[in-house]
mmCIF file of C-alpha atoms in Angstrom:
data_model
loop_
_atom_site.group_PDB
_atom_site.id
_atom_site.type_symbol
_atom_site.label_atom_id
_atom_site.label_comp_id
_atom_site.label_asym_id
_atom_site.label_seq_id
_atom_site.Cartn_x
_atom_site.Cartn_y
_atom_site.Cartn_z
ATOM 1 C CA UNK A 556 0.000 0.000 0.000
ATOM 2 C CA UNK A 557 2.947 2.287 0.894
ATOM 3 C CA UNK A 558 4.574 1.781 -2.480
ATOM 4 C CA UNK A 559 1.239 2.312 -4.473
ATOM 5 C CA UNK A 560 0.444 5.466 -2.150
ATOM 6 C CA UNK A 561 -3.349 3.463 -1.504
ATOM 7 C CA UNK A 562 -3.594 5.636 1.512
ATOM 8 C CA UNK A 563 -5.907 8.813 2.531
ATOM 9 C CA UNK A 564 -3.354 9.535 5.355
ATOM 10 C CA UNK A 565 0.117 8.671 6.199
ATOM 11 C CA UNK A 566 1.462 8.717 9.890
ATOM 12 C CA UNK A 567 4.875 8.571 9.636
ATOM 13 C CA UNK A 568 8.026 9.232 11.752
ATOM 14 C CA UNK A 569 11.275 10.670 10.645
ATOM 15 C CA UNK A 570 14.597 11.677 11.810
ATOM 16 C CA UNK A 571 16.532 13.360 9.867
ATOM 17 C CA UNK A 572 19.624 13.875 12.668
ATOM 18 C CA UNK A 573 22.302 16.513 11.774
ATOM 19 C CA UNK A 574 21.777 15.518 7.539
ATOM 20 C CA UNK A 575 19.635 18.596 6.647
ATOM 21 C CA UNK A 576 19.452 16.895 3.468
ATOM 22 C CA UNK A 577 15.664 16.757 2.932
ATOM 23 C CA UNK A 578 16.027 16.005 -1.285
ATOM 24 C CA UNK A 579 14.586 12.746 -1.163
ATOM 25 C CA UNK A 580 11.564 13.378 0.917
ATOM 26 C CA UNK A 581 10.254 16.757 -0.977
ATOM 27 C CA UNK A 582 12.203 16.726 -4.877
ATOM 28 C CA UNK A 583 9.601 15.931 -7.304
ATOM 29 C CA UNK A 584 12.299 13.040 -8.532
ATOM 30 C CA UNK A 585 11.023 11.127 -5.690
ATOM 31 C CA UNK A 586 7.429 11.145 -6.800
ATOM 32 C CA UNK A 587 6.102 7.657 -7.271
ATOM 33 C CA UNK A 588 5.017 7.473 -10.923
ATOM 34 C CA UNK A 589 1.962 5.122 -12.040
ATOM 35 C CA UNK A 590 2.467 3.569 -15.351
ATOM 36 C CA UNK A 591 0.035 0.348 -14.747
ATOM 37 C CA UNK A 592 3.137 -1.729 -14.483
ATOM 38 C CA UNK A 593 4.219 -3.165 -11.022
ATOM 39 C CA UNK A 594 7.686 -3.357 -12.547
ATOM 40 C CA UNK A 595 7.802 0.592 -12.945
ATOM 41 C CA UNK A 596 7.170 1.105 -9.328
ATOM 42 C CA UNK A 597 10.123 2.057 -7.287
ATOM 43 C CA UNK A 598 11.055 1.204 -3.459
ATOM 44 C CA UNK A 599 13.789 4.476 -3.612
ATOM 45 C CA UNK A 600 10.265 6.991 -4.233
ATOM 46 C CA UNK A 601 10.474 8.651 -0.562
ATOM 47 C CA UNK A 602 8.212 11.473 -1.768
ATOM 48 C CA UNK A 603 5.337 10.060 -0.089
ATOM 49 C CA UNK A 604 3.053 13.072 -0.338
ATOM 50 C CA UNK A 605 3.830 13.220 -4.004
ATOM 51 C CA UNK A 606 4.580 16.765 -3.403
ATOM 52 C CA UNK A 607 5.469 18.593 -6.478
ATOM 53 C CA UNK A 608 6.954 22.245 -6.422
ATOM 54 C CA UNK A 609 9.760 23.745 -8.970
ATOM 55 C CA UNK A 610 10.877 26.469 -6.371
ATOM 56 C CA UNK A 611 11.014 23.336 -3.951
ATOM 57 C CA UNK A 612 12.973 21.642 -5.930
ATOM 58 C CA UNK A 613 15.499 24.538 -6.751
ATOM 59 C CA UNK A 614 15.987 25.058 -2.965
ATOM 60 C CA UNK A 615 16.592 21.283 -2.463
ATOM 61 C CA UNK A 616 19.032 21.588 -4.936
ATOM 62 C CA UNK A 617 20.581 24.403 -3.689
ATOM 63 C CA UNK A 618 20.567 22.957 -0.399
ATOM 64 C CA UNK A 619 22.193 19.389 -1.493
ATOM 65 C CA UNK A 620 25.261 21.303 -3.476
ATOM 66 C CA UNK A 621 25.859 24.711 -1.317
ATOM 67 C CA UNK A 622 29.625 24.667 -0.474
ATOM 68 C CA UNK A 623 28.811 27.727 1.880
ATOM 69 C CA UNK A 624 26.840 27.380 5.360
ATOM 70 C CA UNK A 625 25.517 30.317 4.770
ATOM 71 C CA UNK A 626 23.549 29.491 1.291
ATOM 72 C CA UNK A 627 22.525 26.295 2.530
ATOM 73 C CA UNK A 628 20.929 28.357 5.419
ATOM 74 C CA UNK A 629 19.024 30.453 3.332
ATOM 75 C CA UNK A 630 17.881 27.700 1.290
ATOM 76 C CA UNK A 631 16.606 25.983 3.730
ATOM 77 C CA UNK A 632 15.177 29.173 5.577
ATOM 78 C CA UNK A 633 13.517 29.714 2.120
ATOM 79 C CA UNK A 634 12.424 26.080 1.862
ATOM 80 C CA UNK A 635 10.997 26.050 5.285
ATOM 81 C CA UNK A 636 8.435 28.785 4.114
ATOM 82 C CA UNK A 637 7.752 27.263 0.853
ATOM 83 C CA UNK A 638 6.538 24.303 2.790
ATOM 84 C CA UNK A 639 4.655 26.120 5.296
ATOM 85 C CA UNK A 640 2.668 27.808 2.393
ATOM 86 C CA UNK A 641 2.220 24.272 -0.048
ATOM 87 C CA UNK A 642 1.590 22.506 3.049
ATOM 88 C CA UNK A 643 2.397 18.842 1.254
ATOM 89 C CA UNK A 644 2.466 17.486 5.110
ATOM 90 C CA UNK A 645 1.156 18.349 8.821
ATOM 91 C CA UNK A 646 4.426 18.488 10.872
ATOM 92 C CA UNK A 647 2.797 16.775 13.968
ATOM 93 C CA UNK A 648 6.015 17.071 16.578
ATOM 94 C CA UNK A 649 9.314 18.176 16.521
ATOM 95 C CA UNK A 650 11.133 18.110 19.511
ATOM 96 C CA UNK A 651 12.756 20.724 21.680
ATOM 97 C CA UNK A 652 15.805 19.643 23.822
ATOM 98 C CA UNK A 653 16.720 21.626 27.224
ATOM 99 C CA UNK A 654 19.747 21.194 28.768
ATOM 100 C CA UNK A 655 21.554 22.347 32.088
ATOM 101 C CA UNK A 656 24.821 22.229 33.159
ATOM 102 C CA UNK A 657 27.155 23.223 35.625
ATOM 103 C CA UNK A 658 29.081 26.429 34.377
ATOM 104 C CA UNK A 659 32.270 24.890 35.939
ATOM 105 C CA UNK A 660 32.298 22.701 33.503
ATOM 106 C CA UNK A 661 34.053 23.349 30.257
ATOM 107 C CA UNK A 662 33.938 22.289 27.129
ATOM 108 C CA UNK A 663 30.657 21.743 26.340
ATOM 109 C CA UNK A 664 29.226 22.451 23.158
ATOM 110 C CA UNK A 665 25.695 20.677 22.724
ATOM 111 C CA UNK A 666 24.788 22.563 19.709
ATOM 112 C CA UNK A 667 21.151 21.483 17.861
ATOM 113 C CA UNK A 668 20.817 17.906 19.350
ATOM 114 C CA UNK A 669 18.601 15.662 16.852
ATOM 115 C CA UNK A 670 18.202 12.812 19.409
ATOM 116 C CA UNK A 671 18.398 12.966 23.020
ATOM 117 C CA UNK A 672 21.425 11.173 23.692
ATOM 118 C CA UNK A 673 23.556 13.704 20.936
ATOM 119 C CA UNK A 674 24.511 15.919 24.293
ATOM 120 C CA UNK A 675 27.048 13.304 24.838
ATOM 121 C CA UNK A 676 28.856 14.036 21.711
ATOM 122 C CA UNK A 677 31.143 16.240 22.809
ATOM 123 C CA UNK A 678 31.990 14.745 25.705
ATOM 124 C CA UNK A 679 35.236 13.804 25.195
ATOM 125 C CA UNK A 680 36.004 17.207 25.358
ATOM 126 C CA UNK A 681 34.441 18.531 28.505
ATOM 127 C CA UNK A 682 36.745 18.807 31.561
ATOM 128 C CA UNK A 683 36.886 21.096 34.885
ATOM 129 C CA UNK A 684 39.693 23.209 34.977
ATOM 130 C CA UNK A 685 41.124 22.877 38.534
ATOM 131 C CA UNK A 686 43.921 25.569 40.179
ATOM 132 C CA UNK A 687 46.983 24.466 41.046
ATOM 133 C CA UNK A 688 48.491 25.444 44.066
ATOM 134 C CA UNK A 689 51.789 24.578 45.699
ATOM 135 C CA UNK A 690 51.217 23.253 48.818
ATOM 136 C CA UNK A 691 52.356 25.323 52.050
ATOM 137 C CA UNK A 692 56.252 25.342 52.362
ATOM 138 C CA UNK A 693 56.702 24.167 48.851
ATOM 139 C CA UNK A 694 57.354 25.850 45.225
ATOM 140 C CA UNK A 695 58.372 24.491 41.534
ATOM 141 C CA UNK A 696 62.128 24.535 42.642
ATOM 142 C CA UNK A 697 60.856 21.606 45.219
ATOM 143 C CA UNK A 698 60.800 19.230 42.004
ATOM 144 C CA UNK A 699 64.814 19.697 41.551
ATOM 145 C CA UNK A 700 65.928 17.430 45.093
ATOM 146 C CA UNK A 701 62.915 14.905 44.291
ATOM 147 C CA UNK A 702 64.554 14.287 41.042
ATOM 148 C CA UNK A 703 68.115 13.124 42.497
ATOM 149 C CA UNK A 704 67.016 11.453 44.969
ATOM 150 C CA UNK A 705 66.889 7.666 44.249
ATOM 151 C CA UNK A 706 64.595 6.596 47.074
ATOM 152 C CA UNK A 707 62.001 8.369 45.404
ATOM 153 C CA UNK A 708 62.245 6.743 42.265
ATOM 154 C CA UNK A 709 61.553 2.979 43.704
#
């Protein structure tokens, strides 16, 4: 039924993560086309609203082969708008992540999380920077007799 599109309505769920590639899901290329033939059907048609729109598909296109950030931005500012005006689909949720952390910690960079465990991507890079202190009586010339002195090296 999926493949044929034999459906009034279509609840489906997708994540798109950090690819803000959305080409497959909105081009017109991925329009299921309906020759009579089962053969002609195709599995790869992910355009399941059958949406059609030329200034669509010029932003997808823009969006899939910007070099800059910046253009691809735009694009997909412009797309956004484009489908908020066609309406090919009701955008039922799209959810919001909060985070909190300690401002002693450093490091952390949680950016636009897609999933809820992406705040643990950049973990490897978080750390607490600590002050060192000498401790009473002592100073970095204190290292010099601790490296001569054999005892201490056992």
């Amino acid at each position: 039924k999926l493949i044929n599109r034999d459906y009034d309505i279509l609840l489906f769920g997708q994540s798109l993560l950090d690819n803000l590639d959305s080409f497959p899901y909105w081009h017109s290329s991925g329009i299921q086309q309906f020759t009579g033939k089962r053969s002609d059907l195709r599995i790869d048609a992910y355009n399941l609203s059958q949406y059609s729109s030329l200034k669509a598909d010029s932003l997808l296109e823009v969006i899939r082969e910007a070099k800059d950030s910046k253009e691809q931005e735009e694009a997909l500012q412009d797309l956004e708008e484009v489908l908020k005006q066609d309406v090919p689909a009701i955008f039922l949720y799209s959810p919001l992540y909060t985070f909190a952390y300690n401002t002693r910690l450093n490091g952390v960079r949680l950016g636009r999380p897609s999933l809820h465990s992406d705040r643990f991507l950049t973990l490897h890079r978080w750390y607490l920077k600590e002050d060192r202190e000498f401790m009473p009586g002592k100073s970095w010339l204190s290292v010099i007799p601790w490296l001569f002195s054999p005892s201490e090296w056992q």
